[in-house]
XYZ file of C-alpha atoms in Angstrom:
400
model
C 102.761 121.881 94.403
C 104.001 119.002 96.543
C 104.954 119.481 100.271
C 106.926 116.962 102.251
C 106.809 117.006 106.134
C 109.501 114.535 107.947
C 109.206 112.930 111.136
C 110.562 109.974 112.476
C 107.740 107.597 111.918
C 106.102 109.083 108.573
C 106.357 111.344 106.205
C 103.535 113.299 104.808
C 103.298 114.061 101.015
C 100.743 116.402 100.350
C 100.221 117.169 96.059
C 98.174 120.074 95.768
C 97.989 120.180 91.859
C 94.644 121.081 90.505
C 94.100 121.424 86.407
C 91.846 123.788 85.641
C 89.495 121.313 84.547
C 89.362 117.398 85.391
C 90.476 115.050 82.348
C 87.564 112.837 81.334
C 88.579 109.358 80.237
C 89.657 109.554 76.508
C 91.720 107.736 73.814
C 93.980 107.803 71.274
C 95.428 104.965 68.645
C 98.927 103.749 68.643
C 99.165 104.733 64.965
C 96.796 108.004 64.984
C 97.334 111.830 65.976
C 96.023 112.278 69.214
C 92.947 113.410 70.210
C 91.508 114.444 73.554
C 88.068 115.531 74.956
C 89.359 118.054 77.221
C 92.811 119.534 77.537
C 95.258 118.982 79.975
C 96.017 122.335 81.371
C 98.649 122.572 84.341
C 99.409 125.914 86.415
C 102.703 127.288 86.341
C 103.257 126.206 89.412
C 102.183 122.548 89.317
C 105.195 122.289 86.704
C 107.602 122.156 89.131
C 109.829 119.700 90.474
C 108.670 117.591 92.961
C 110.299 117.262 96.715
C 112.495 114.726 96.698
C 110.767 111.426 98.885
C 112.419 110.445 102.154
C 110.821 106.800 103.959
C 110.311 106.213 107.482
C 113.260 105.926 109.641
C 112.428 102.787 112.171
C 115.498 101.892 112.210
C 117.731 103.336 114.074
C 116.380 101.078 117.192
C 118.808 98.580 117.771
C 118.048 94.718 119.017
C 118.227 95.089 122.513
C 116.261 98.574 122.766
C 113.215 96.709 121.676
C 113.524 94.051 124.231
C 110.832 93.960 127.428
C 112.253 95.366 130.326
C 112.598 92.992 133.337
C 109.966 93.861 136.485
C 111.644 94.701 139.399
C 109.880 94.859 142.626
C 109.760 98.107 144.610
C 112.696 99.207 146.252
C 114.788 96.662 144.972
C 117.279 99.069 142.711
C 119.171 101.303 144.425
C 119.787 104.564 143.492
C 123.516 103.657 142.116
C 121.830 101.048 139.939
C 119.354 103.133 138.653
C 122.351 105.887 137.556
C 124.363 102.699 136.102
C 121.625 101.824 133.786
C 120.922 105.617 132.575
C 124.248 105.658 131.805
C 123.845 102.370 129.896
C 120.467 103.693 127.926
C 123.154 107.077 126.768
C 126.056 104.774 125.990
C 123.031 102.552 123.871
C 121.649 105.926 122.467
C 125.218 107.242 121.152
C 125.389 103.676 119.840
C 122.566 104.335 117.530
C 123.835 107.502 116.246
C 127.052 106.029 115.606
C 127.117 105.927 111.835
C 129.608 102.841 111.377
C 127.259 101.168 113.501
C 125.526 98.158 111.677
C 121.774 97.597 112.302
C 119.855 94.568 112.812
C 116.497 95.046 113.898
C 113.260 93.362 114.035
C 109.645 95.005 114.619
C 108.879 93.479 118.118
C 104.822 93.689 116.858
C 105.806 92.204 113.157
C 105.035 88.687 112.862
C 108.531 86.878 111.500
C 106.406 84.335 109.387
C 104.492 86.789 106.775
C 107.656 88.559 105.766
C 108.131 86.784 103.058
C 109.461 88.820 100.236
C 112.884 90.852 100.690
C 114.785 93.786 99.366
C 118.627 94.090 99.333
C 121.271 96.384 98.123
C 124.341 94.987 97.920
C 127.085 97.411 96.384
C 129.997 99.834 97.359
C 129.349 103.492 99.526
C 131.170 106.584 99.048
C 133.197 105.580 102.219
C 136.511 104.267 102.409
C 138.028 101.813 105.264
C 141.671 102.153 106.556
C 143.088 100.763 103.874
C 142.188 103.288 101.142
C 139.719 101.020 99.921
C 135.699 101.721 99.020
C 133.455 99.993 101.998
C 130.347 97.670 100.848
C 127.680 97.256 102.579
C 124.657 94.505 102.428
C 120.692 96.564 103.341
C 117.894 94.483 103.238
C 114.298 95.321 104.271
C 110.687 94.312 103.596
C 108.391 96.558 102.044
C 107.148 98.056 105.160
C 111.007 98.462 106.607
C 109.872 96.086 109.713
C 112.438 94.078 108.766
C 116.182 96.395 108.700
C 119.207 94.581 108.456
C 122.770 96.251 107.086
C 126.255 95.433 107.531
C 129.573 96.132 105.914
C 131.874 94.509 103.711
C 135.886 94.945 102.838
C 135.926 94.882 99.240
C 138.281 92.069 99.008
C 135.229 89.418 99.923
C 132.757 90.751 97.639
C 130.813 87.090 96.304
C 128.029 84.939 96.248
C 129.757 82.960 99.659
C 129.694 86.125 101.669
C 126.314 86.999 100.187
C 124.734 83.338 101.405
C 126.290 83.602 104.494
C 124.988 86.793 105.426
C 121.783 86.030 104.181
C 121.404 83.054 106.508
C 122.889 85.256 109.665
C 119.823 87.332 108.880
C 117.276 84.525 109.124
C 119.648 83.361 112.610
C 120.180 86.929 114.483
C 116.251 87.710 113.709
C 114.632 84.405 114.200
C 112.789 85.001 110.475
C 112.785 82.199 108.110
C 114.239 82.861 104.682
C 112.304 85.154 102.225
C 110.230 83.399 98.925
C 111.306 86.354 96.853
C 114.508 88.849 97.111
C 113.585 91.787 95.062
C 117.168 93.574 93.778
C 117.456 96.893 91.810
C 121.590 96.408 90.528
C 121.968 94.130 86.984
C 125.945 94.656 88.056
C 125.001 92.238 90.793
C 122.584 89.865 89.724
C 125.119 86.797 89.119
C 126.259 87.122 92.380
C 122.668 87.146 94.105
C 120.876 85.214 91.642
C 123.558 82.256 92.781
C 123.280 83.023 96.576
C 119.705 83.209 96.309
C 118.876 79.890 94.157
C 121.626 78.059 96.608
C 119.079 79.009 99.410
C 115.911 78.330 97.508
C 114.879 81.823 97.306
C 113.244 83.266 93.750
C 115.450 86.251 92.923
C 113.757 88.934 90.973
C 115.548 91.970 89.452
C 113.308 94.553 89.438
C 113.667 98.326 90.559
C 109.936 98.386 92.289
C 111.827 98.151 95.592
C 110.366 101.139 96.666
C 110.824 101.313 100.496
C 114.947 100.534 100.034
C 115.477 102.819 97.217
C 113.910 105.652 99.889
C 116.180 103.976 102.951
C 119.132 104.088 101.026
C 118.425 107.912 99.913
C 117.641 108.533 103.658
C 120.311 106.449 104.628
C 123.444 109.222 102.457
C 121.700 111.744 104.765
C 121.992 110.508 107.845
C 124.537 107.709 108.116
C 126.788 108.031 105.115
C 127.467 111.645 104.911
C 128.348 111.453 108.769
C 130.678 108.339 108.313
C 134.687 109.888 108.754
C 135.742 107.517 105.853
C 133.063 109.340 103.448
C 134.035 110.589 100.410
C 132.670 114.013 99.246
C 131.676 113.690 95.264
C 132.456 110.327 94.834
C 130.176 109.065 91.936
C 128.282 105.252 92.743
C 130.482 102.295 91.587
C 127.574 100.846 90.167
C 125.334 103.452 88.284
C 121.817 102.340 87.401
C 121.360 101.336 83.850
C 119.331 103.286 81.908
C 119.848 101.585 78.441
C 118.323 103.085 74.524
C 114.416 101.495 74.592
C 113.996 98.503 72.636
C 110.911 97.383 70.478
C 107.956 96.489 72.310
C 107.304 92.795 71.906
C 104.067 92.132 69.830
C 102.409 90.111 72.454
C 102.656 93.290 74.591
C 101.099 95.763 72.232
C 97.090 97.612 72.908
C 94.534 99.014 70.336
C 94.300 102.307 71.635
C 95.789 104.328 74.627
C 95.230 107.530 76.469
C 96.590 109.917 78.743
C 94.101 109.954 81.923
C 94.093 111.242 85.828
C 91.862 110.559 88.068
C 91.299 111.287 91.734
C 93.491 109.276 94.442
C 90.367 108.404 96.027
C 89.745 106.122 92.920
C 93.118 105.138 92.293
C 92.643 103.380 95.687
C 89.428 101.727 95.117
C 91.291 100.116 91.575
C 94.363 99.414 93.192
C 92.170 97.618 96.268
C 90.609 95.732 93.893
C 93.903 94.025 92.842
C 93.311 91.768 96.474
C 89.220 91.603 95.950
C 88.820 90.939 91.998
C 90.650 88.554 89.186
C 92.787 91.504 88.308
C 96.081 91.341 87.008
C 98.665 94.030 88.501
C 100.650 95.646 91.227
C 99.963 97.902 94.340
C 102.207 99.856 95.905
C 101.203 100.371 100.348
C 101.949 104.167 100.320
C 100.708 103.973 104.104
C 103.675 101.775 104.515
C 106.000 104.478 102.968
C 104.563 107.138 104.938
C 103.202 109.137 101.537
C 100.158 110.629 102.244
C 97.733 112.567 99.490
C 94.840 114.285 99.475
C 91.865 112.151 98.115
C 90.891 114.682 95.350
C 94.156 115.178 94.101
C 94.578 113.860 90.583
C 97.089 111.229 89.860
C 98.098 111.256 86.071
C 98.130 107.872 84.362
C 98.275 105.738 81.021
C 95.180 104.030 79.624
C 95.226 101.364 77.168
C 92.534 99.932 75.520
C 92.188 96.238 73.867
C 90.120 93.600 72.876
C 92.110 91.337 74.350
C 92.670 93.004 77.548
C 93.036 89.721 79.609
C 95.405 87.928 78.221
C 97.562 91.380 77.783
C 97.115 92.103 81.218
C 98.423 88.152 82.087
C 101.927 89.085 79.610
C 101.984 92.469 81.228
C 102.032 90.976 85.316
C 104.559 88.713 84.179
C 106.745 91.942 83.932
C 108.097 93.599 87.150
C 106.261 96.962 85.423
C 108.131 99.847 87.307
C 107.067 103.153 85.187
C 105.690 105.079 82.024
C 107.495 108.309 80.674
C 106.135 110.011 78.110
C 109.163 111.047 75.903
C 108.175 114.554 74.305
C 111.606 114.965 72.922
C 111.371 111.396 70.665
C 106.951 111.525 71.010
C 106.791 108.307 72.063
C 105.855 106.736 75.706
C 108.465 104.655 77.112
C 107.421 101.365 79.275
C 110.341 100.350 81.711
C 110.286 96.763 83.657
C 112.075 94.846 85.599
C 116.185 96.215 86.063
C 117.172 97.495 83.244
C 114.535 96.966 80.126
C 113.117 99.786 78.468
C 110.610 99.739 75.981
C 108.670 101.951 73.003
C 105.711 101.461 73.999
C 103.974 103.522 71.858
C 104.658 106.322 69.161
C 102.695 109.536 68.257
C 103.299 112.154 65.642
C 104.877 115.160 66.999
C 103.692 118.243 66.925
C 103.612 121.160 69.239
C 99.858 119.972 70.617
C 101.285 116.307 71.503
C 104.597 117.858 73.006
C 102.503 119.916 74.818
C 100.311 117.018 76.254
C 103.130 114.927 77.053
C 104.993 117.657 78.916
C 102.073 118.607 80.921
C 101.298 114.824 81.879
C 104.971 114.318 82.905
C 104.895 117.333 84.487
C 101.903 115.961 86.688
C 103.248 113.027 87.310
C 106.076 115.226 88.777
C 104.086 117.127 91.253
C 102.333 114.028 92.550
C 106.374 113.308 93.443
C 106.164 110.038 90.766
C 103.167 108.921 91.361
C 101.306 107.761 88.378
C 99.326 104.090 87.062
C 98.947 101.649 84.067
C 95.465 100.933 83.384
C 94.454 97.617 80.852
C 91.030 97.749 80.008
C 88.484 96.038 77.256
C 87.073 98.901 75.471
C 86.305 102.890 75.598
C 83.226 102.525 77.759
C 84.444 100.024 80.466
C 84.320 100.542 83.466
C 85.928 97.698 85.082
C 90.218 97.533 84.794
C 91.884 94.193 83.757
C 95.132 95.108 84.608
C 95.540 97.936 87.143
C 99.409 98.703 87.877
C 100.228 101.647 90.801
C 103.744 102.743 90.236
C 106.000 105.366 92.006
C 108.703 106.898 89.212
C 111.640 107.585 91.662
C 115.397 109.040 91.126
C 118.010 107.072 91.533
C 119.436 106.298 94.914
C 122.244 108.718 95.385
C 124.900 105.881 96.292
């Protein structure tokens, strides 16, 4: 079963889930029962639930803490001085603890100019201000949280204006130039960025693969929220994630044949590192940047799909912000979700106790590598080369 360790600077995720026997490759049609080479057998307890996922927490260093400290020659600070400043560094420490302190902070070693590509949150908190009234707060990031900006909102100001505005004080209080791309996980809220965004020049892209924020935020209720005296025990979010009925799969989007597969992490890497060396279509997710660690020999469950025109499905397919597979036992079909809120069939099976069985187990999986799973678009049976390789990381939903 999955173990979390949390530090400050990482956190270690270490699945220990071993089958009893290692899944070859196999396949099964859209339309047909399916078959399998070797069974997918799971202990008891690899079936649990997985730890819940908490990111790094670099943070909670303010501006000024990161700044170089001036070099004073010897003797030159009295002793008075030197008691004035330590009581400056507590006063900066308590600060940082504070939690209706806002953040702004830069990664003195980052290099402004290659972040590029944002994530923000921009939505209500279980807190409420003086007035009665719910608190918002803006959180953006980069992927690798070197970038950590938040700041709150009265409710009463809540538009695209405010948005802009505070997008731009970003780009002025860190000396970064405005993103390309603003990844977003809320459809409540994509009129209001999509306009602040395209005002700015920026692409906005709804999607919920914004992995490092939806850990900061869930970090984030722990430490910050929860602490806040305006918070609000039980209050539910104001703006739930959608999680509509799936949809039919559009044809251009459909395989020949697909297949429930795992393989070891170690090779999981060396397909999702080809993504940067290869023409191959897909996503990666930099799970040294979340601070997940695994075992190379542990097994990460994924989907397989097979067709003979794997290309060109692979193109349709990385036009799609994929974000995760779920194999539905309960309706025996698979379930492809992308961008905020789309959900698709992506395939059907006939039910029966073996395929419940098999889906179970590989959700199950899934679950004890906490998420973790891939998309694989390949030419035939027998290749051995991926034309679409996506790695995706199946999370629960922020708890604000």
């Amino acid at each position: 079963m999955a173990t979390v360790g949390f530090n400050p600077t990482k956190i270690r995720t270490t699945p220990s889930f071993q089958p009893h026997k290692p899944i070859s490759t196999f396949f099964t049609s859209f339309s047909s029962k399916p078959t399998k080479k070797l069974p997918l057998n799971l202990s008891q307890s690899s079936a649990k639930s997985p730890p819940s996922l908490r990111p790094l927490r670099g943070g909670s260093i303010s501006e000024s803490s990161v700044s170089a400290p001036l070099q004073e020659e010897p003797g030159t600070v009295d002793d008075e001085e030197k008691e004035k400043e330590g009581d400056e560094d507590e006063d900066e420490d308590e600060d940082n603890d504070d939690p209706t302190a806002e953040l702004c902070y830069l990664d003195p070693e980052a290099d402004p100019e290659t972040i590029t590509e944002w994530e923000m949150d921009f939505c209500s908190r279980p807190i409420l201000d003086i007035r009665g009234k719910k608190i918002w707060e803006l959180v953006v990031c980069d992927r690798s949280l070197s970038l950590q900006f938040t700041k709150y909102f009265p409710n009463n100001v809540i538009n695209s204006i405010t948005l802009k505005d505070a997008i731009v004080s970003i780009t002025d209080e860190l000396g970064v130039p405005l993103p390309d791309k603003i990844r977003f996980f809320r459809s409540q809220m994509q009129t209001i960025i999509t306009k602040a965004c395209k005002e700015l020049g920026i692409k906005p892209i709804p999607s919920k693969r914004c992995l490092s924020l939806l850990l900061w935020l869930e970090d984030r209720y722990e430490t910050v929220y929860i602490r806040h005296p305006g918070f609000q025990k039980g209050a539910k979010p104001l703006l739930a994630l959608d999680n509509p009925f799936p949809m039919q799969l559009p044809e251009n989007l459909f395989g020949d044949k697909w297949a429930f597969v795992q393989l070891p992490f170690s090779v999981v890497q060396q397909e999702a590192s080809s993504l940067e060396t290869k023409y191959v279509f897909g996503a990666n997710i930099d799970l040294d940047l979340l601070g997940i660690e695994i075992d190379a020999d542990t097994l990460i469950p994924g989907l397989a799909v097979a067709s003979s025109r794997a290309k060109p499905l692979a193109g349709w397919m990385n036009g799609l912000e994929v974000c995760s597979m779920e194999a539905d036992a309960a309706r025996a079909s698979l379930i492809l979700s992308v961008g905020i809120s789309t959900r698709y069939v992506y395939a059907t099976y006939k039910k029966t106790p073996v395929t419940t069985s098999e889906a179970e187990a590989w959700e199950a999986a899934k679950k004890a590598c906490g998420g973790l799973h891939f998309l694989a678009i390949q030419n035939d049976l027998d290749s051995d080369h991926c034309e679409g390789f996506w790695l995706l990381l199946d999370l629960p939903p922020p708890p604000v």
